[in-house]
Amino acid sequence: MAAGRSFRAPKGTRDLLVPESTRARRLVEVFADLAERSGFGLVVTPMFEELDVFLRLGEATDVVTKEMYTFETKGGDRLALRPELTASLVRAFVQHNPPTPWKAWCAGFNFRYERPQKGRYRQFEQVDVELIGTADPQADVEVVALGWRFYEALGLRRVALKLNDLGDRADRPRYLDALRAHFAGNLDALSEQSRLTLEKNPLRVLDSKRPEDADLVAAAPVIGDYVSDESAAAFVEVQVGLRALDVPFTVTPRLVRGLDYYTRTTFEFAGVGLGASQDAVGGGGRYDGLVEDLGGPATPGIGFGLGVDRTLLACDEEGVFPAPAPAVDVFVVDVVDGSHATVLCDELRRSGLGADRAYEGRSMKAQMKKAGASGAPLAVIVGPDEDADGTVAVRDLRTAEQSTVARGDVVESIRKLLS
Ligand code: HAM
C-alpha cells in the first residue's frame, strides 16, 4: 500500500472539534428540551431513503434534481442521502400510521451537493419539527413560535421572521399563470438563469438574487391576491396568534422557498447579521399535500428545519451562545506509576464527577501543566509519600491551596471543594 499521502475532509464538509462540536451538541439539546416541553417526540429515521421518496418532493426543486447524493446499492436498490428531514418524517408517518396530530422532532445531517461557501456546506445539520394531522391555524402559530423561542433561548436578538401565505394547491395555477404573464411580457429584462427557471417553476424566479431581475421581481403579482378565502382567513388567524404571543414578523408577499411542497403558511428566519445569500437560519411551512404525495391519506402538516451551522454563525455574529468550556472537575496527577490515577479516575467518575489524567509516567511538572490546561479546578496528587500513607493531596488550582486527605475521603472532599 502506498504510504505518505494524507487526506482532508471531502469538499464542502467539515470536522467539528472541541469546543465547536460540543457547542453544536448543546444547541441541539436546547432545541430538544424546548421541543419535548412542547409535546414533540423524538423520531430517528435513516440517513438515506429510497430515491423515489425524495423525487416526490418535486421535479422543479434544485435540492432534488441537482443536489442529491444518489447511489445504487450492491443489491440494485436506488437510494439517496437525505437532502432534508421532512420527506423522511412524512414517509415514517405514512409507514407507521400513528395517532394524529403527530408531533415529531428530530436532529440530523443532511446532504446537498451545493457550491460550498461560508454557511453553505454539503453536509449540514438541522433541527426540525413536524406537526402532522391538523390544519388548525393555531398549530401554525405554535410551530412558528417554537422556532422563535428557540432563537430567543440561544440569546439571539437579531433574527427576522418573514411570513407568507402560499395558498392551497388549487390556488396555484392561477397565480403561476399571472407570474408567467408578468415575466413573459418582460423576457428581455430577465437574466438568462431566470428565463430558464421561469420555464420550470415560475415561483422560483421570485427568489432570484440577481440584480438585473430585481425590478421585475419587485413588480411581480403577489400570491396574496390569488389565494382562497379560506386560506386568507387562516393566515389572518396565524398573524393574530403570533401578535398575541409577541412574536414579531413581517408579512413578505414574495417569500418563496427552495422546496416545492409548501402551501398556506410559509416562513423563514433570517439572521440579520449574516450575508444576504446565506441569511436563512431556518425555514418551514405547511405542506398540505405531501402526505398524499408519499402514498398516505390526505393529511395536512406543518413544520420547520433550522440550520445548526448557520444558527451558530448567527450566534458568533451576535456574540451569544458561547462554546462551553470543556472542563473536567478533577485532574489526577500520579507520579508513582500511573495505576493510582486509573483507580482514582474510575472512582471519581463512578461517583458522577468528571476526571482526567496524564499518561506515560510524566514528571510532576509536566502533569501539573496538563492539569492546568485541562481547565479542571482541582487536582488530586499521588506521590510516593501519599502512596505510603494511604492519602492523596487535593490541590485547588484556582487558589493554589492544598490539603492532605485520607484516600477513602477523596470523593467527599472534592465535592465539598466544588460546591
Ligand atoms: P430548507 O430551507 O431547505 O428547508 O432548509 C432549512 C435550513 O437548513 C436553512 O434555512 C438553512 O439554515 C439550513 N441549510 C439548508 N441548506 C444548507 C446548506 N447547504 N448548508 C448549511 N445549512 C443549510 C428544509 O429543509 C425543510 N425540510 C424545512 C421544513 C420542515 N419545512 C417543513 N418542515
Coordinates of C-alpha atoms and ligand atoms in Angstrom, one line a residue:
M1 CA 0.0 0.0 0.0
A2 CA 1.4 3.5 -0.9
A3 CA 2.3 5.4 2.3
G4 CA 2.6 9.1 2.9
R5 CA -0.4 10.6 1.2
S6 CA -2.6 12.4 3.7
F7 CA -6.3 13.2 3.4
R8 CA -8.7 16.0 4.1
A9 CA -12.4 16.0 4.8
P10 CA -14.3 16.0 1.4
K11 CA -15.1 19.3 -0.2
G12 CA -17.9 21.1 1.5
T13 CA -17.7 19.1 4.7
R14 CA -16.1 20.0 8.0
D15 CA -14.7 18.2 11.0
L16 CA -16.0 19.8 14.2
L17 CA -13.6 19.6 17.0
V18 CA -13.9 20.7 20.6
P19 CA -15.3 23.2 21.6
E20 CA -17.3 23.8 18.4
S21 CA -18.5 20.2 18.4
T22 CA -19.8 20.4 22.0
R23 CA -21.4 23.8 21.2
A24 CA -23.3 22.2 18.3
R25 CA -24.4 19.4 20.6
R26 CA -25.6 21.9 23.2
L27 CA -27.6 23.7 20.6
V28 CA -29.4 20.5 19.8
E29 CA -30.0 19.9 23.5
V30 CA -31.6 23.4 23.9
F31 CA -33.8 22.6 20.9
A32 CA -34.7 19.1 22.2
D33 CA -35.7 20.5 25.6
L34 CA -38.0 23.1 24.0
A35 CA -39.5 20.7 21.5
E36 CA -40.2 18.0 24.2
R37 CA -41.7 20.5 26.5
S38 CA -44.0 21.4 23.6
G39 CA -45.2 17.8 23.2
F40 CA -43.0 16.8 20.3
G41 CA -41.4 13.3 20.5
L42 CA -38.0 12.4 19.0
V43 CA -38.1 10.4 15.8
V44 CA -35.0 9.0 14.2
T45 CA -35.1 8.0 10.6
P46 CA -32.3 6.6 8.3
M47 CA -29.9 9.0 6.7
F48 CA -30.8 7.5 3.3
E49 CA -34.1 6.6 1.7
E50 CA -35.4 5.1 -1.5
L51 CA -34.6 7.7 -4.1
D52 CA -38.3 7.9 -5.0
V53 CA -39.2 9.3 -1.6
F54 CA -37.2 12.5 -2.4
L55 CA -38.3 12.6 -6.1
R56 CA -41.8 13.1 -4.8
L57 CA -40.7 16.4 -3.4
G58 CA -41.0 17.9 -6.8
E59 CA -39.2 17.9 -10.2
A60 CA -38.7 21.6 -10.1
T61 CA -36.7 21.6 -6.9
D62 CA -33.0 22.0 -7.3
V63 CA -32.4 20.3 -4.0
V64 CA -33.9 17.2 -5.6
T65 CA -32.8 17.4 -9.2
K66 CA -29.3 18.9 -9.0
E67 CA -28.1 18.5 -5.5
M68 CA -28.9 15.0 -4.3
Y69 CA -26.3 12.3 -3.5
T70 CA -27.8 9.3 -5.2
F71 CA -26.4 5.8 -5.4
E72 CA -27.2 2.3 -6.2
T73 CA -26.5 -0.4 -3.6
K74 CA -24.8 -3.8 -4.4
G75 CA -28.3 -5.2 -4.3
G76 CA -29.5 -2.8 -7.0
D77 CA -31.6 -0.5 -4.8
R78 CA -31.7 3.1 -5.8
L79 CA -31.1 5.2 -2.7
A80 CA -30.3 8.8 -1.9
L81 CA -28.7 10.5 1.1
R82 CA -31.4 12.7 2.6
P83 CA -31.2 16.3 1.5
E84 CA -33.7 17.3 4.2
L85 CA -35.7 15.8 7.0
T86 CA -39.4 16.4 6.1
A87 CA -39.7 13.8 3.4
S88 CA -38.3 11.1 5.7
L89 CA -40.5 12.1 8.6
V90 CA -43.6 12.1 6.3
R91 CA -42.5 8.7 4.9
A92 CA -42.3 7.4 8.5
F93 CA -45.7 8.9 9.3
V94 CA -47.3 7.1 6.4
Q95 CA -45.5 3.8 7.2
H96 CA -46.4 3.7 11.0
N97 CA -49.8 5.4 10.8
P98 CA -49.5 6.9 14.3
P99 CA -52.5 8.7 16.0
T100 CA -52.8 12.3 14.9
P101 CA -51.9 15.0 15.5
W102 CA -48.4 13.6 15.3
K103 CA -45.8 15.8 16.8
A104 CA -42.3 14.8 15.8
W105 CA -38.9 16.4 16.3
C106 CA -35.5 15.3 15.0
A107 CA -32.0 16.4 14.5
G108 CA -29.5 15.2 12.0
F109 CA -27.3 15.6 9.0
N110 CA -28.5 16.4 5.5
F111 CA -26.6 16.2 2.3
R112 CA -26.8 18.6 -0.7
Y113 CA -24.3 18.8 -3.5
E114 CA -24.1 22.6 -3.4
R115 CA -21.4 25.1 -4.1
P116 CA -19.7 25.3 -0.7
Q117 CA -19.1 28.6 0.9
K118 CA -19.4 30.0 4.4
G119 CA -22.7 28.9 5.8
R120 CA -23.3 26.5 2.9
Y121 CA -22.0 23.0 3.2
R122 CA -22.5 19.7 1.5
Q123 CA -23.2 18.0 4.9
F124 CA -25.1 20.2 7.3
E125 CA -27.1 19.6 10.4
Q126 CA -30.7 20.7 11.0
V127 CA -33.1 20.5 13.9
D128 CA -36.6 20.0 12.8
V129 CA -40.2 19.6 14.0
E130 CA -43.2 18.4 12.1
L131 CA -46.8 18.6 13.3
I132 CA -48.9 16.3 11.1
G133 CA -52.6 15.7 11.0
T134 CA -54.2 19.1 11.7
A135 CA -54.9 22.2 9.5
D136 CA -55.7 24.3 12.6
P137 CA -54.0 27.7 12.2
Q138 CA -53.3 27.5 16.0
A139 CA -50.9 24.7 15.1
D140 CA -49.1 27.1 12.7
V141 CA -48.8 29.7 15.5
E142 CA -47.4 27.0 17.8
V143 CA -44.8 25.8 15.3
V144 CA -43.6 29.3 14.2
A145 CA -43.5 30.5 17.8
L146 CA -41.4 27.4 18.8
G147 CA -38.8 28.4 16.2
W148 CA -38.8 31.9 17.5
R149 CA -38.5 30.8 21.2
F150 CA -35.6 28.6 20.2
Y151 CA -33.6 31.5 18.8
E152 CA -34.5 33.5 21.9
A153 CA -33.3 30.7 24.2
L154 CA -29.9 30.9 22.4
G155 CA -29.7 34.6 23.1
L156 CA -30.2 35.7 19.5
R157 CA -31.8 39.1 19.2
R158 CA -31.3 39.9 15.5
V159 CA -33.4 37.3 13.8
A160 CA -36.2 38.5 11.4
L161 CA -39.2 36.3 10.9
K162 CA -40.7 36.6 7.4
L163 CA -44.1 35.2 6.8
N164 CA -46.2 34.5 3.7
D165 CA -49.4 32.7 2.7
L166 CA -48.8 30.5 -0.4
G167 CA -52.4 29.4 -0.6
D168 CA -53.7 26.0 -1.4
R169 CA -52.6 23.8 -4.3
A170 CA -55.8 24.6 -6.1
D171 CA -54.9 28.4 -5.9
R172 CA -51.5 27.8 -7.5
P173 CA -52.3 27.5 -11.3
R174 CA -54.0 30.9 -11.5
Y175 CA -51.1 32.6 -9.7
L176 CA -48.5 30.8 -11.8
D177 CA -50.3 32.0 -14.9
A178 CA -50.2 35.5 -13.7
L179 CA -46.5 35.2 -12.9
R180 CA -45.7 33.7 -16.3
A181 CA -47.7 36.5 -18.0
H182 CA -45.8 39.2 -16.0
F183 CA -42.3 37.8 -16.7
A184 CA -43.1 36.7 -20.3
G185 CA -44.0 40.3 -21.1
N186 CA -40.6 41.4 -20.0
L187 CA -38.4 38.5 -21.0
D188 CA -35.6 40.7 -22.3
A189 CA -35.1 42.3 -18.9
L190 CA -34.8 39.0 -17.2
S191 CA -31.5 37.3 -16.5
E192 CA -30.8 34.2 -18.6
Q193 CA -30.8 32.0 -15.5
S194 CA -34.3 33.3 -14.5
R195 CA -35.6 32.7 -18.0
L196 CA -34.7 29.1 -17.6
T197 CA -36.2 29.0 -14.1
L198 CA -39.4 30.6 -15.5
E199 CA -40.0 27.6 -17.8
K200 CA -39.6 25.1 -15.0
N201 CA -41.0 26.9 -12.0
P202 CA -42.2 30.5 -12.2
L203 CA -42.4 30.8 -8.4
R204 CA -38.7 30.3 -8.0
V205 CA -38.0 33.4 -10.2
L206 CA -39.2 35.4 -7.2
D207 CA -36.2 34.0 -5.3
S208 CA -33.7 35.4 -7.8
K209 CA -31.0 37.3 -6.1
R210 CA -29.6 38.7 -9.4
P211 CA -29.6 42.5 -9.5
E212 CA -30.8 42.6 -13.1
D213 CA -34.0 40.8 -12.0
A214 CA -34.7 42.9 -9.0
D215 CA -37.1 45.4 -10.6
L216 CA -39.2 42.8 -12.3
V217 CA -39.4 40.7 -9.2
A218 CA -40.5 43.7 -7.2
A219 CA -43.3 44.4 -9.6
A220 CA -44.5 40.8 -9.9
P221 CA -48.0 39.9 -8.8
V222 CA -48.3 38.7 -5.2
I223 CA -49.8 35.4 -4.3
G224 CA -52.0 37.0 -1.6
D225 CA -54.2 38.3 -4.4
Y226 CA -54.8 34.7 -5.7
V227 CA -55.4 32.6 -2.5
S228 CA -58.8 31.2 -1.5
D229 CA -60.8 33.0 1.2
E230 CA -60.3 30.1 3.5
S231 CA -56.5 30.2 3.2
A232 CA -56.6 34.0 3.6
A233 CA -58.7 33.7 6.8
A234 CA -56.4 31.1 8.2
F235 CA -53.4 33.4 7.5
V236 CA -55.1 36.2 9.4
E237 CA -55.6 33.8 12.4
V238 CA -51.9 32.9 12.3
Q239 CA -50.9 36.6 12.4
V240 CA -53.3 37.4 15.2
G241 CA -52.0 34.4 17.1
L242 CA -48.3 35.4 16.7
R243 CA -49.1 39.0 17.8
A244 CA -50.8 37.7 20.9
L245 CA -47.5 35.9 21.7
D246 CA -45.4 39.0 21.0
V247 CA -43.6 37.2 18.2
P248 CA -42.7 39.9 15.7
F249 CA -42.9 39.1 12.0
T250 CA -43.0 40.8 8.6
V251 CA -45.5 39.6 6.0
T252 CA -43.3 39.1 2.9
P253 CA -45.6 38.6 0.0
R254 CA -42.9 37.4 -2.4
L255 CA -41.3 35.0 0.0
V256 CA -40.9 31.6 -1.7
R257 CA -38.9 28.6 -0.5
G258 CA -36.5 26.3 -2.1
L259 CA -38.7 23.2 -1.8
D260 CA -41.9 22.8 -3.8
Y261 CA -44.3 21.2 -1.3
Y262 CA -45.3 24.3 0.6
T263 CA -48.9 25.5 0.9
R264 CA -50.6 28.2 3.1
T265 CA -48.4 29.5 5.9
T266 CA -44.7 29.6 4.9
F267 CA -41.9 31.3 6.8
E268 CA -38.3 31.9 7.1
F269 CA -36.0 33.1 9.9
A270 CA -33.2 35.4 8.7
G271 CA -30.1 36.1 10.7
V272 CA -29.8 39.9 10.2
G273 CA -26.1 39.9 10.6
L274 CA -25.3 37.2 8.0
G275 CA -24.6 37.9 4.3
A276 CA -27.8 38.2 2.2
S277 CA -27.3 34.9 0.3
Q278 CA -26.8 32.8 3.4
D279 CA -29.0 34.6 5.9
A280 CA -31.7 32.0 6.2
V281 CA -31.0 30.4 9.6
G282 CA -34.2 28.3 9.3
G283 CA -37.5 28.0 7.4
G284 CA -40.6 26.0 7.0
G285 CA -44.3 26.0 6.4
R286 CA -47.4 23.9 5.7
Y287 CA -47.3 21.1 3.2
D288 CA -50.9 20.0 3.0
G289 CA -50.4 17.7 0.0
L290 CA -47.2 15.9 0.9
V291 CA -48.6 13.0 2.9
E292 CA -50.7 12.1 -0.1
D293 CA -47.7 12.5 -2.4
L294 CA -45.9 9.9 -0.3
G295 CA -48.8 7.5 -0.5
G296 CA -50.8 8.3 2.6
P297 CA -54.3 9.6 3.1
A298 CA -55.0 13.4 2.6
T299 CA -53.4 14.8 5.7
P300 CA -52.3 18.4 6.4
G301 CA -49.0 19.1 8.1
I302 CA -46.6 21.9 9.1
G303 CA -43.0 22.1 10.3
F304 CA -39.7 23.7 10.0
G305 CA -36.0 22.9 9.7
L306 CA -33.4 25.2 11.4
G307 CA -29.8 25.0 10.2
V308 CA -27.5 24.3 13.1
D309 CA -24.3 25.5 11.3
R310 CA -25.9 28.8 10.2
T311 CA -27.6 29.4 13.5
L312 CA -24.1 29.1 15.2
L313 CA -22.7 31.6 12.7
A314 CA -25.5 34.0 13.7
C315 CA -24.6 33.4 17.3
D316 CA -21.0 34.3 16.5
E317 CA -22.2 37.4 14.8
E318 CA -24.1 38.5 17.9
G319 CA -21.6 37.2 20.4
V320 CA -24.1 34.9 22.1
F321 CA -24.3 31.2 23.0
P322 CA -20.5 30.7 23.5
A323 CA -18.8 27.4 23.3
P324 CA -18.9 25.6 26.6
A325 CA -15.5 25.3 28.3
P326 CA -14.5 21.7 28.1
A327 CA -13.6 21.0 31.7
V328 CA -13.5 18.0 34.0
D329 CA -13.8 18.5 37.7
V330 CA -10.5 16.9 38.7
F331 CA -7.2 16.2 37.1
V332 CA -5.4 13.3 38.8
V333 CA -1.6 13.6 38.9
D334 CA 0.1 10.3 39.7
V335 CA 3.9 10.4 40.0
V336 CA 4.1 6.8 41.3
D337 CA 3.3 4.5 38.5
G338 CA 0.1 5.7 36.8
S339 CA -2.1 2.9 38.2
H340 CA -3.3 5.2 41.1
A341 CA -4.6 7.6 38.5
T342 CA -6.5 4.8 36.8
V343 CA -8.2 3.7 40.1
L344 CA -8.9 7.3 41.3
C345 CA -10.3 8.4 37.9
D346 CA -12.6 5.4 37.9
E347 CA -13.8 6.1 41.4
L348 CA -14.4 9.8 40.8
R349 CA -16.2 9.1 37.5
R350 CA -18.4 6.4 39.1
S351 CA -19.4 8.9 41.8
G352 CA -20.6 11.2 39.0
L353 CA -17.6 13.6 38.8
G354 CA -15.5 14.4 35.8
A355 CA -11.9 13.2 36.0
D356 CA -8.9 13.1 33.6
R357 CA -5.3 12.2 33.9
A358 CA -1.9 12.0 32.1
Y359 CA -0.1 9.0 30.7
E360 CA 3.3 7.6 30.2
G361 CA 4.7 8.4 33.7
R362 CA 5.4 12.1 33.0
S363 CA 7.2 14.3 35.5
M364 CA 5.2 16.1 38.2
K365 CA 5.9 19.4 36.4
A366 CA 4.6 18.0 33.1
Q367 CA 1.5 16.5 34.7
M368 CA 0.7 19.8 36.6
K369 CA 1.0 21.6 33.3
K370 CA -1.6 19.2 31.8
A371 CA -3.8 19.7 34.8
G372 CA -3.7 23.4 34.2
A373 CA -4.5 23.0 30.5
S374 CA -7.4 20.7 31.3
G375 CA -9.4 23.5 32.8
A376 CA -10.1 21.4 35.9
P377 CA -10.5 23.5 39.1
L378 CA -9.0 20.8 41.3
A379 CA -6.1 18.3 41.1
V380 CA -5.6 15.2 43.1
I381 CA -1.9 14.3 43.5
V382 CA -0.4 11.0 44.5
G383 CA 3.3 10.8 45.1
P384 CA 5.4 8.2 46.9
D385 CA 4.6 9.8 50.4
E386 CA 0.9 9.7 49.8
D387 CA 1.1 6.2 48.4
A388 CA 2.9 5.1 51.6
D389 CA 0.4 6.9 53.9
G390 CA -2.8 6.0 52.1
T391 CA -3.6 9.6 51.5
V392 CA -3.8 12.0 48.5
A393 CA -3.1 15.7 48.2
V394 CA -6.0 17.8 46.9
R395 CA -5.0 21.0 45.3
D396 CA -7.3 23.8 44.4
L397 CA -5.8 25.0 41.1
R398 CA -7.7 28.3 41.4
T399 CA -6.2 29.3 44.7
A400 CA -3.1 27.0 44.9
E401 CA -4.3 25.9 48.4
Q402 CA -3.5 22.3 49.1
S403 CA -4.5 19.8 51.8
T404 CA -3.9 16.1 52.5
V405 CA -6.9 13.9 52.8
A406 CA -7.4 10.2 53.5
R407 CA -7.6 8.1 50.4
G408 CA -11.1 7.0 51.4
D409 CA -12.4 10.5 51.7
V410 CA -11.3 11.8 48.3
V411 CA -14.7 12.0 46.7
E412 CA -16.3 13.7 49.6
S413 CA -13.6 16.3 49.9
I414 CA -13.7 17.0 46.2
R415 CA -17.4 17.5 46.4
K416 CA -17.0 19.9 49.2
L417 CA -14.5 22.0 47.4
L418 CA -16.6 22.1 44.2
S419 CA -19.7 23.3 45.9
Ligands
HAM1 P1 -34.6 24.5 3.9 O1 -35.0 25.9 3.8 O2 -34.1 23.8 2.6 O3 -35.9 23.7 4.4 O4 -33.5 24.3 5.0 C1 -33.7 24.8 6.3 C2 -32.5 25.4 6.8 O5 -31.4 24.5 6.7 C3 -32.0 26.6 6.0 O6 -32.7 27.8 6.5 C4 -30.5 26.7 6.4 O7 -30.3 27.3 7.7 C5 -30.2 25.2 6.5 N1 -29.5 24.8 5.3 C6 -30.0 24.4 4.1 N2 -29.1 24.1 3.2 C7 -27.9 24.2 3.8 C8 -26.5 24.1 3.4 N3 -26.2 23.6 2.3 N4 -25.6 24.4 4.4 C9 -25.9 24.8 5.6 N5 -27.1 25.0 6.0 C10 -28.2 24.7 5.1 C11 -36.0 22.4 4.6 O8 -35.0 21.7 4.6 C12 -37.4 21.9 5.0 N6 -37.3 20.5 5.2 C13 -37.8 22.6 6.3 C14 -39.2 22.2 6.7 C15 -39.5 21.3 7.7 N7 -40.3 22.5 6.1 C16 -41.3 21.9 6.7 N8 -40.8 21.2 7.6

